Coordinates of C-alpha atoms in Angstrom, one line a residue:
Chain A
X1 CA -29.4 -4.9 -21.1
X2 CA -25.6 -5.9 -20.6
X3 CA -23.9 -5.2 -17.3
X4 CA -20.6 -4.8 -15.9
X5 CA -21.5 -6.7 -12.2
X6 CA -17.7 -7.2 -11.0
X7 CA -14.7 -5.7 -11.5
X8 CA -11.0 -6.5 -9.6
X9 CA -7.3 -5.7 -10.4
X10 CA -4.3 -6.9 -9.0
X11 CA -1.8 -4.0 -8.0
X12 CA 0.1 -3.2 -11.3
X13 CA 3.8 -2.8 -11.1
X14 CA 6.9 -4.9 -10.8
X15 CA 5.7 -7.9 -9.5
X16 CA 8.6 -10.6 -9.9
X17 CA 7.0 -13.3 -7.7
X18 CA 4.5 -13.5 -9.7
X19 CA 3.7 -15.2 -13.1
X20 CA 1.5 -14.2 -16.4
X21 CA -1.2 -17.0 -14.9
X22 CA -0.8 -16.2 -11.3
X23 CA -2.2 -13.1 -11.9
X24 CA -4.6 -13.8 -14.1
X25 CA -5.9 -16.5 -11.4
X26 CA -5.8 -14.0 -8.9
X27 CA -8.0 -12.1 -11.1
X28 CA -10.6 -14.1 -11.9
X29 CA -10.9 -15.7 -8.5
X30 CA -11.8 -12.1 -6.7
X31 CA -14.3 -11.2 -9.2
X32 CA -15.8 -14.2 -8.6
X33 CA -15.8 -13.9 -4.6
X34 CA -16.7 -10.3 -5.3
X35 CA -19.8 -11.8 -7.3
X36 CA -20.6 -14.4 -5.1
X37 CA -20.3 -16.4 -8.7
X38 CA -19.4 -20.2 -8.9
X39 CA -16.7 -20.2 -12.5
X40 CA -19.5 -22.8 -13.2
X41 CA -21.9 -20.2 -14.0
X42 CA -19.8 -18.5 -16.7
X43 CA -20.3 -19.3 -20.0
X44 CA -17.1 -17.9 -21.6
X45 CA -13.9 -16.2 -21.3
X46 CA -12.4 -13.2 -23.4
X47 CA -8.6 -13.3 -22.3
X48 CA -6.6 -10.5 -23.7
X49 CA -2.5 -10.7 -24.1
X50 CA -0.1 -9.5 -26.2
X51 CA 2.9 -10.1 -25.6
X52 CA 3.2 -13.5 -23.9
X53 CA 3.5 -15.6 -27.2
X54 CA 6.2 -13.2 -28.7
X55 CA 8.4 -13.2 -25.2
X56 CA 8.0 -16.3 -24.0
X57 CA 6.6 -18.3 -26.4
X58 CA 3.1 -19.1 -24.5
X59 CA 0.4 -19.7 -26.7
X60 CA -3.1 -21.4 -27.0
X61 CA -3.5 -19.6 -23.2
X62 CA -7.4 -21.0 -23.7
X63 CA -6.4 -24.5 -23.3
X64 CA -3.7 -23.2 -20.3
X65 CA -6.7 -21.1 -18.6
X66 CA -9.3 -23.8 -18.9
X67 CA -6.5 -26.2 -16.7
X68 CA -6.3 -23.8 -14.1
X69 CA -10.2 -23.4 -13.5
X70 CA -11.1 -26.9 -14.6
X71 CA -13.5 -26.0 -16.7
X72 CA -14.5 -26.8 -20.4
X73 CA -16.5 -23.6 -21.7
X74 CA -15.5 -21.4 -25.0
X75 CA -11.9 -19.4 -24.1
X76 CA -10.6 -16.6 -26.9
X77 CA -7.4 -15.2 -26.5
X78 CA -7.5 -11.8 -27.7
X79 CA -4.9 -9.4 -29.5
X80 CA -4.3 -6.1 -30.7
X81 CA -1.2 -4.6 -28.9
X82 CA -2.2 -1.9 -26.4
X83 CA -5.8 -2.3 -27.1
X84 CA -6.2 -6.1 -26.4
X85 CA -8.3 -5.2 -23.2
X86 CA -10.6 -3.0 -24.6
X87 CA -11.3 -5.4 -28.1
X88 CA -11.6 -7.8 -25.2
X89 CA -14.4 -6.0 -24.0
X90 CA -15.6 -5.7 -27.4
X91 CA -16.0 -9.2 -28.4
X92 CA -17.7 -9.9 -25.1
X93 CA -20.1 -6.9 -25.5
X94 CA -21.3 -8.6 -28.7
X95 CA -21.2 -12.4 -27.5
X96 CA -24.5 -11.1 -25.1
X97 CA -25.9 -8.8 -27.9
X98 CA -26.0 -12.6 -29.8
X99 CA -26.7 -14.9 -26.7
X100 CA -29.2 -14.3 -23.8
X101 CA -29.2 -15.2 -20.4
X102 CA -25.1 -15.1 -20.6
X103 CA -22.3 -14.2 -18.2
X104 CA -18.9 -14.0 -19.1
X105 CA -16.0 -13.4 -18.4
X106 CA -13.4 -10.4 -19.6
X107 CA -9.7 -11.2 -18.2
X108 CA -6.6 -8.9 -19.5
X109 CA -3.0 -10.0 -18.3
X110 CA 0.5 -9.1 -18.9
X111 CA 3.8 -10.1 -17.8
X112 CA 7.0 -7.5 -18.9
X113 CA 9.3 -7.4 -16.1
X114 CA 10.7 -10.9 -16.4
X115 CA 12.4 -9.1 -19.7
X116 CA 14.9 -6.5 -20.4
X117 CA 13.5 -3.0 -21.9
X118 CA 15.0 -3.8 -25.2
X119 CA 13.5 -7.5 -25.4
X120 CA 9.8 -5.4 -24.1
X121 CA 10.5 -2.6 -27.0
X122 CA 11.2 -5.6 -29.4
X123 CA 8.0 -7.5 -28.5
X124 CA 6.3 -4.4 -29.1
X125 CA 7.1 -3.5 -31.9
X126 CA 5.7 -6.7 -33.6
X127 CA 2.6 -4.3 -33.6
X128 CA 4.5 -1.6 -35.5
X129 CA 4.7 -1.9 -39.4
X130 CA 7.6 -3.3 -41.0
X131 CA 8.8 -0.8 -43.2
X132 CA 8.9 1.6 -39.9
X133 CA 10.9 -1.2 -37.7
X134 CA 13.3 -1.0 -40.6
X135 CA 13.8 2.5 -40.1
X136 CA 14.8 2.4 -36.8
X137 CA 11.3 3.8 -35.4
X138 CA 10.2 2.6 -32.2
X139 CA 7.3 2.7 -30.0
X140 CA 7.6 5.6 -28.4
X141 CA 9.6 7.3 -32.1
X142 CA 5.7 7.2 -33.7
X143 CA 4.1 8.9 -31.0
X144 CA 7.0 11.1 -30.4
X145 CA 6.4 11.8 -34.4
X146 CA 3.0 13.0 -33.7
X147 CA 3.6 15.1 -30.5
X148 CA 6.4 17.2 -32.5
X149 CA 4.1 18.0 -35.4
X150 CA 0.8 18.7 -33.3
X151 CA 3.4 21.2 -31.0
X152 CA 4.4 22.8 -34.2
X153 CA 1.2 23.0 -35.7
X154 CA -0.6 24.5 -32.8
X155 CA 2.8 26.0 -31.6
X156 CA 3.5 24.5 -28.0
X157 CA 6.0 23.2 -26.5
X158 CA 7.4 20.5 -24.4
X159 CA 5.7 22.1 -21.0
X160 CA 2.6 21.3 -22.7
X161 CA 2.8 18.2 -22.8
X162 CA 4.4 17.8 -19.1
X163 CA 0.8 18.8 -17.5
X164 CA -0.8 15.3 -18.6
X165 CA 1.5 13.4 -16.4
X166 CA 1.7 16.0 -13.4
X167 CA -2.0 15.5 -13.4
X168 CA -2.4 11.7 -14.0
X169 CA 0.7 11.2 -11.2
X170 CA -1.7 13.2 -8.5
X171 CA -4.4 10.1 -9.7
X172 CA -2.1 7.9 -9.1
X173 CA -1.5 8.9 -5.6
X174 CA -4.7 8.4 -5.2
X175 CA -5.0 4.7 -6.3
X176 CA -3.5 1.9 -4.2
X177 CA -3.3 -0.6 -7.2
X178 CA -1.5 1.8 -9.0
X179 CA 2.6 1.6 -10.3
X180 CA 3.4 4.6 -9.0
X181 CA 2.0 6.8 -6.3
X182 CA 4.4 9.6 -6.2
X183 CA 3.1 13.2 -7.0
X184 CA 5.4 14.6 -9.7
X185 CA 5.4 18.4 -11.0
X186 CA 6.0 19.6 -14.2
X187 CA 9.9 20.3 -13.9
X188 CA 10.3 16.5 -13.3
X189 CA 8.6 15.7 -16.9
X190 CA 11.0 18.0 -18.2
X191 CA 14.1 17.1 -16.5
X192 CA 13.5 14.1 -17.6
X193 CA 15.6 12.1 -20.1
X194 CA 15.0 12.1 -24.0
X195 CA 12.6 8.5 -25.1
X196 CA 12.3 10.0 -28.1
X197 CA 12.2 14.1 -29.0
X198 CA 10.0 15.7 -27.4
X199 CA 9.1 12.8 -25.4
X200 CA 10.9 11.9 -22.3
X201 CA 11.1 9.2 -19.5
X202 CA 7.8 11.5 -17.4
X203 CA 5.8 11.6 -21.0
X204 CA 5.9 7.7 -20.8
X205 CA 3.6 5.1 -19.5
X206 CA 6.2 2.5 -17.7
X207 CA 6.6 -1.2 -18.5
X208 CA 4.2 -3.0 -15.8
X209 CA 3.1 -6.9 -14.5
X210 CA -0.6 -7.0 -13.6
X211 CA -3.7 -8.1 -14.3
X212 CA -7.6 -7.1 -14.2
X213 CA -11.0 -9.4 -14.9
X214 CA -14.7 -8.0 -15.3
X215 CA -18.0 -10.1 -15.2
X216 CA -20.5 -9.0 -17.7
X217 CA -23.9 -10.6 -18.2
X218 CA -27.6 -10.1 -20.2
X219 CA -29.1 -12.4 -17.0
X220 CA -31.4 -10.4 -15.5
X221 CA -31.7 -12.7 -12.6
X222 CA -28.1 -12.5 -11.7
X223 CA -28.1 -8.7 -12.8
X224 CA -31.5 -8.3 -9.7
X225 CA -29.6 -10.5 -7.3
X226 CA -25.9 -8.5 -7.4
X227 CA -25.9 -4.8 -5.8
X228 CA -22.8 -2.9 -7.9
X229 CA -23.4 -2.7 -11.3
X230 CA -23.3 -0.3 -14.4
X231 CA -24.6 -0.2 -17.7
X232 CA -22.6 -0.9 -20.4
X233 CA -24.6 1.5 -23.3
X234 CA -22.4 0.7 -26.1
X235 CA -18.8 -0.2 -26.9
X236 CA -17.4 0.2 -30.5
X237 CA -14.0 -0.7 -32.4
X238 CA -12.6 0.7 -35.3
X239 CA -9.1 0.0 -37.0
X240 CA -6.7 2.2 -39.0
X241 CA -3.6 2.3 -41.5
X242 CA -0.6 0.4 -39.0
X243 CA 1.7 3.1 -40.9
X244 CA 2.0 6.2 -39.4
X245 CA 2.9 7.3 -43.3
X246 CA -0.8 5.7 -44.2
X247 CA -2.5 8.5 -42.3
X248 CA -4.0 11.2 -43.6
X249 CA -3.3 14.0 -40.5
X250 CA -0.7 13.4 -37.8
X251 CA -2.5 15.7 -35.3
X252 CA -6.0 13.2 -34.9
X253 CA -6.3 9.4 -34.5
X254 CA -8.9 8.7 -37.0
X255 CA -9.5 5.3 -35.4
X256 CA -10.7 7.0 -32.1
X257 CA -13.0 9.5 -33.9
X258 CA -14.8 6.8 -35.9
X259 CA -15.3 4.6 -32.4
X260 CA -16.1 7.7 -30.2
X261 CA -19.1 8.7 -32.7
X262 CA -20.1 5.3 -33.5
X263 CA -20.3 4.6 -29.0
X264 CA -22.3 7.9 -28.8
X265 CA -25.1 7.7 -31.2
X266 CA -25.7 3.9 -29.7
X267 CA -25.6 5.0 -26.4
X268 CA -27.9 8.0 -27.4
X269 CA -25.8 10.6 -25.6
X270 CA -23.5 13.7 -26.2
X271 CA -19.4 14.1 -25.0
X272 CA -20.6 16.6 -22.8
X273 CA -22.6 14.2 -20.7
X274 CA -20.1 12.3 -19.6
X275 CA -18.1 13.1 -15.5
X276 CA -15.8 10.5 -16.1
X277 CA -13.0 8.9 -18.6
X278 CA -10.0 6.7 -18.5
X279 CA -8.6 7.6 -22.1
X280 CA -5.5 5.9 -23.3
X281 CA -2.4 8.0 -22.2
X282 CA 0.5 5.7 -23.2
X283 CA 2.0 9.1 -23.9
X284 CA 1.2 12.5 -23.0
X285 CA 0.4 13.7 -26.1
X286 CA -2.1 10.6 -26.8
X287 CA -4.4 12.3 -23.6
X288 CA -4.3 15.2 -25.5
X289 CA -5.3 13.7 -28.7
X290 CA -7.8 11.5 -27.3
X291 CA -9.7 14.4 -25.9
X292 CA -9.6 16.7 -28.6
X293 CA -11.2 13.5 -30.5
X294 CA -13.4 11.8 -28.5
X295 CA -15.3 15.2 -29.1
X296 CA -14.7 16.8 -25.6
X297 CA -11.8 19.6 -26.3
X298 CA -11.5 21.5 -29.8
X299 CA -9.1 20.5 -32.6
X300 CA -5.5 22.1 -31.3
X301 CA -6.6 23.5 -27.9
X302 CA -5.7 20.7 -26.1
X303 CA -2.7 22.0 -25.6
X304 CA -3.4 25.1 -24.3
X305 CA -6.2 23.4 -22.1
X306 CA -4.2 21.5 -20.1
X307 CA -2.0 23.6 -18.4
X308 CA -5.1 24.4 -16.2
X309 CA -5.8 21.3 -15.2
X310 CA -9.8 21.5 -16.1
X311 CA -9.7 17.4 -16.0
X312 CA -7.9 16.5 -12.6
X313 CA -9.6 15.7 -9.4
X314 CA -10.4 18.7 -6.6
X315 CA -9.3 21.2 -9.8
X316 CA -11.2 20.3 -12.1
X317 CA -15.5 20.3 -12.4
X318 CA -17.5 18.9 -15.3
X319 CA -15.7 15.9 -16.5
X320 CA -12.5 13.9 -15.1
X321 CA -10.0 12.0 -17.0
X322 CA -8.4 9.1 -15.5
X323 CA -8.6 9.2 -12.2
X324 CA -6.9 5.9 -11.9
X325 CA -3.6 7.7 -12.8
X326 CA -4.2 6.6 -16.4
X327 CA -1.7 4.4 -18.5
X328 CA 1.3 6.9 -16.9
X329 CA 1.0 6.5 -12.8
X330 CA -0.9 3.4 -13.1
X331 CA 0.9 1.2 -15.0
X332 CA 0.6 -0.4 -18.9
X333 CA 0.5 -4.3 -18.2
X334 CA -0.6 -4.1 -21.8
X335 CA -3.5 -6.8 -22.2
X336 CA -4.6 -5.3 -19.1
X337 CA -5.2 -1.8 -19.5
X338 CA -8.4 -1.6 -21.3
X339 CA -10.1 -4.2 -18.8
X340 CA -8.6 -1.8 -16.4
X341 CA -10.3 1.3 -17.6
X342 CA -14.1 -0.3 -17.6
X343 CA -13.1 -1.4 -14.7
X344 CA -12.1 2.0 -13.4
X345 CA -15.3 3.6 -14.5
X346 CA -17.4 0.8 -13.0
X347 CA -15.8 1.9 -9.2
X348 CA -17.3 5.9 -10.6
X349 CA -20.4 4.7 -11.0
X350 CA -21.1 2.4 -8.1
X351 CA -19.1 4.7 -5.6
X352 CA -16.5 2.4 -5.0
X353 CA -13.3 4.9 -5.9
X354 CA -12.2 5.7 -2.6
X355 CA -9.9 8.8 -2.4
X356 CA -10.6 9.4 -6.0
X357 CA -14.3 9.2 -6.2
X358 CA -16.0 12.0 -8.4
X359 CA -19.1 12.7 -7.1
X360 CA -23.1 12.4 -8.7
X361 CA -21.5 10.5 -11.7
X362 CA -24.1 9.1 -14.3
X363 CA -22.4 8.5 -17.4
X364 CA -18.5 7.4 -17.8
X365 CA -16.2 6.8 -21.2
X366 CA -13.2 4.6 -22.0
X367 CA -10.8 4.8 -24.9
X368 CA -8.3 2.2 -25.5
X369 CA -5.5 2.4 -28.6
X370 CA -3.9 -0.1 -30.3
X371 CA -0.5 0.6 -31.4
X372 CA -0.2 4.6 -33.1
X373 CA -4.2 5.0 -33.6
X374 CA -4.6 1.0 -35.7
X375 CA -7.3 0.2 -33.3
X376 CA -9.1 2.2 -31.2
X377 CA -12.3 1.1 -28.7
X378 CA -14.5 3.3 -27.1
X379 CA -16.9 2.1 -24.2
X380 CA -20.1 4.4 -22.7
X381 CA -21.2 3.4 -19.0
X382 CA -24.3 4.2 -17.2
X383 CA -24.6 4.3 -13.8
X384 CA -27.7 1.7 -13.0
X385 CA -31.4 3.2 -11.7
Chain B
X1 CA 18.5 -10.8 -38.8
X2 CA 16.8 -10.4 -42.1
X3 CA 16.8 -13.1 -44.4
X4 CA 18.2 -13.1 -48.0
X5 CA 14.4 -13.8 -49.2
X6 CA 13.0 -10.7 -47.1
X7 CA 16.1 -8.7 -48.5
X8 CA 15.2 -10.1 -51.8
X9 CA 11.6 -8.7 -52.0
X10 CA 12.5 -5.5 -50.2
X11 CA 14.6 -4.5 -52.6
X12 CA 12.0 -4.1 -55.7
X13 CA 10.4 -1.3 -53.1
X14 CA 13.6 0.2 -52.5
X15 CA 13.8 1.1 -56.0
X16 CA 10.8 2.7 -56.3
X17 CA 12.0 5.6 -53.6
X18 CA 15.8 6.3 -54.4
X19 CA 16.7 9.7 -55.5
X20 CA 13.4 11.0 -55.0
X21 CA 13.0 14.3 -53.4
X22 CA 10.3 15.1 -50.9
X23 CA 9.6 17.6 -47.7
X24 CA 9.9 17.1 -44.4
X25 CA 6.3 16.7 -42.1
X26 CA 7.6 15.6 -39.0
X27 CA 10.8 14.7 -37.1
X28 CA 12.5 13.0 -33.7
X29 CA 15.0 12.3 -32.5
X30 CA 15.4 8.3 -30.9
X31 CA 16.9 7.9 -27.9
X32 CA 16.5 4.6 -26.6
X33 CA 16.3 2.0 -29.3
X34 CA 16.3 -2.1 -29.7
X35 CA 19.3 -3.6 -30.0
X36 CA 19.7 -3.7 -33.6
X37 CA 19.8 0.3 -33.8
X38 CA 21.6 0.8 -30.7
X39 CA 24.8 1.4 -31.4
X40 CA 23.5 4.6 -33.8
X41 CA 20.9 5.8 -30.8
X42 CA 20.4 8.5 -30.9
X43 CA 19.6 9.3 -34.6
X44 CA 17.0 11.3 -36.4
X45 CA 14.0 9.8 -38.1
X46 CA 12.0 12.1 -40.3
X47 CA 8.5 11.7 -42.0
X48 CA 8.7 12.3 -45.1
X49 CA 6.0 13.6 -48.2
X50 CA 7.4 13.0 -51.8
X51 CA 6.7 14.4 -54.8
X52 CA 3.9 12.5 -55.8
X53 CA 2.5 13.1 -52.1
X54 CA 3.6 9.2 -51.1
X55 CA 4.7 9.6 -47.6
X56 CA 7.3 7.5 -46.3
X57 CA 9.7 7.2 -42.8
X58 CA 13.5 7.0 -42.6
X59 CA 16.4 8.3 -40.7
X60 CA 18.0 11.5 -41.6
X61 CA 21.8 11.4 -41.9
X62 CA 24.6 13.7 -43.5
X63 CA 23.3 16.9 -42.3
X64 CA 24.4 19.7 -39.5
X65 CA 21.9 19.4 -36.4
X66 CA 21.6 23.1 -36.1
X67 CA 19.3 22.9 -39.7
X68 CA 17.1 20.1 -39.2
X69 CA 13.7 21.9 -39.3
X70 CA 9.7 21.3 -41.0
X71 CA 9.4 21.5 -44.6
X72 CA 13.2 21.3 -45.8
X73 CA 13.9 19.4 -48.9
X74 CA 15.5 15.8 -48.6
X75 CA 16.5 13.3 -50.8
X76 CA 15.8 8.9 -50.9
X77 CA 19.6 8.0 -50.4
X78 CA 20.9 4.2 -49.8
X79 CA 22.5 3.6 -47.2
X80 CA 23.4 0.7 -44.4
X81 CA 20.0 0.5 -42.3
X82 CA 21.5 -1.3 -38.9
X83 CA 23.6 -3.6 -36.9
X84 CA 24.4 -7.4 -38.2
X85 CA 26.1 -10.4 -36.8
X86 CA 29.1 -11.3 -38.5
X87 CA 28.2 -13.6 -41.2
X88 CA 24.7 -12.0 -41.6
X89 CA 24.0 -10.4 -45.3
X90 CA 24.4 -7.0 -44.7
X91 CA 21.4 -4.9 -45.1
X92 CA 20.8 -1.6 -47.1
X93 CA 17.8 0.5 -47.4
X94 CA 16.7 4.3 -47.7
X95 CA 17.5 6.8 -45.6
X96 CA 17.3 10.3 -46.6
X97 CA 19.5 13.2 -47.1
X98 CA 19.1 17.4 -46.9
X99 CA 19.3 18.4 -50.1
X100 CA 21.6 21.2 -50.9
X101 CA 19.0 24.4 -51.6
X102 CA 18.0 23.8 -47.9

């Protein structure tokens, strides 16, 4: 059995005083304190980062990390854009399926703010493929690609798309670690300014500092001995074309389909068993492709779904979708996020949520993209009898 | 900027798109772009299925806004793909074109 034991973020947002490696020391010494672990008793670290070797040219952050905590154990420094977290989690998950009697563990860290938003857009789009970059495609231009065709296709429109933020802002609110924590409503999505058509400024997850570390471990000593914990069932990566060209259909991230199925038939449940999910929202149309297919809403209703709110806290009733704000109100320090969201699901299931505790949870789900759908990981928690 | 070797072996690729005609699948419209695209932000990018059911990405230029819709006809054009320093080689590439049946 692997277990998440400890989980702790550090607020996610502007945070100019501080550097990439103050917050990951932050980090990892509250999840230790949370523990009551010694950094002696951790056999290795998974450290995911994108963007600090492209922006400001820091590399070989194992050597850098192992400095800070004195220590001499294994240290990999994981990448794959927006889903470095999450194949952080990954690589961790199967370093205890090989290795008994091991804790380790998962770190996720990002610094953005120290940069202007056309350095940030040019870091990020080392992830994108070339032949798009020399097109003039961006980011935000590949998802904005897929939102247009999916509202043509399934013929919505912009105020569609708005209800994924209004709803994930209201989360937000609700979260004191999160970027932003004001309540927005669906004319302010689309008063917005243009990122790219149909996407605006409100569709958008923002650029953000912060970082988030888990402790996972096979020890069943240390898994007795600490109170919180959850099950982590299964957790399953699959990669994708990098060209959005490469893809067979614009309205489904193939990448997330073959994870999601692959997570439920090792966890041995069904979509409809699970009360909680942070799913990756870097835009609002990626919610609403990331429900439709992780297997809980139908090909193309998304869309129409949405707009009441089935998935938001005191609205909604069978199953909740980020309740940490998501990637939009809580902030996109991109190594972080997909630490962030087994983080997230770890406070559901050991009633540690606060304000935004969904209540009688047993089973919770993360999803976590790379890029336009070139990675995608999907995680199944359990609360712990 | 790019360098003469990258231009070099982009070129044979090039060659294999120009003056083929395909459909439009999906569009946008970029708004805020890095620095080498700025000064044309905002422009339209289109993805695009050819003939021979290759899809490929590039801006859409040369046409009247009011038209731009799913499934019209385009054609591979070359053209100037983005902004250069001075004394930098100047780099060309595809973009595509409405073609006139639209």
């Amino acid at each position: 059995m692997i277990a998440v034991v400890g989980y702790y973020s550090t607020k996610f947002g502007e945070l100019w005083e501080r550097s990439l490696f103050d917050l990951t020391k932050e980090a990892v010494n509250e999840v230790l304190k949370q523990t009551a672990l010694e950094i002696k008793e951790i056999d290795a670290i998974f450290f995911a980062n994108m963007l600090a070797g492209v922006l400001e040219n820091n590399l070989h952050s194992s050597a850098k990390l192992a400095e800070i905590f004195n220590i001499n154990i294994p240290i990999f420094r994981v990448e794959a854009a927006c889903a470095s977290g999450g194949m952080a989690v990954f690589l961790a998950n199967q370093y205890l399926k090989a290795n008994t009697n091991k804790t380790v563990l998962v770190v996720g860290a990002e610094k953005m703010t120290d940069f202007s938003p056309e350095q940030v857009t040019y870091g990020l789009s080392a992830a994108a493929s070339s032949q798009e970059q020399e097109a003039g495609l961006t980011f935000p231009g590949l998802y904005a690609l897929m939102a247009n065709f999916y509202l043509h296709k399934y013929h919505y429109n912009e105020e569609n798309l708005a209800y994924v933020s209004v709803k994930n802002h209201f989360h937000g609110s609700l979260n004191s670690k999160a970027h932003f924590r004001k309540k927005i409503i669906v004319d302010n999505v689309l008063e917005s300014p243009y990122v790219a058509y149909p996407l605006k400024v409100l569709d958008s997850s923002p650029i953000s500092d912060g970082a988030a570390a888990l402790v996972l471990t096979n020890d069943k000593e240390k898994i007795k001995k600490i109170k919180n914990k959850a099950i982590l069932l299964s957790c399953n990566l699959a990669t994708d074309s990098i060209s959005l060209a490469k893809r067979k259909n614009l309205d489904e991230i193939l990448a997330t389909k073959i994870a999601a199925e692959k997570a439920f038939k090792e966890a041995k449940i069904k979509p409809s068993e699970i009360q909680v999910a942070e799913v990756h929202d870097c835009f609002s149309i990626a919610e609403i492709l990331a429900m439709e297919d992780l297997g809980f809403w139908e090909k193309g209703e998304g869309g129409k779904l949405i707009t009441q709110f089935p998935t938001m806290i005191d609205k909604g009733d069978r199953l909740i979708v980020n309740t940490s704000g998501g990637l939009k109100a809580s902030g996109h320090p991109v190594g972080a996020t997909g630490v962030k969201q087994v983080g997230e699901i770890f406070l559901q299931l050991t009633n540690q949520a606060e304000k935004r505790q969904v209540k009688n949870v047993k089973y919770g789900l993360t999803h976590n993209v790379g890029g336009s759908g070139g990675t995608a990981v999907v995680s199944i928690l359990a609360v712990s009898s | 900027m790019l360098s003469p070797v990258k231009i070099w072996r982009r070129q044979k690729e090039i060659r294999k798109i120009l003056g083929k005609e395909g459909i439009i699948i999906s569009w946008t419209k970029i708004y805020v772009a890095t620095d080498e695209f700025k000064k044309q932000a905002p422009y339209f990018i289109v993805l695009i299925e050819l003939e021979d059911k290759k899809r490929v990405i590039g801006q859409l230029v040369d046409f009247d806004k009011e038209k731009l819709n799913f499934g019209l006809k385009v054609k591979a054009v070359l053209r100037r793909i983005k902004e250069i320093k001075e004394e930098d080689i100047i780099p060309y590439g595809v973009k595509f074109k409405l073609v006139d049946e639209n």
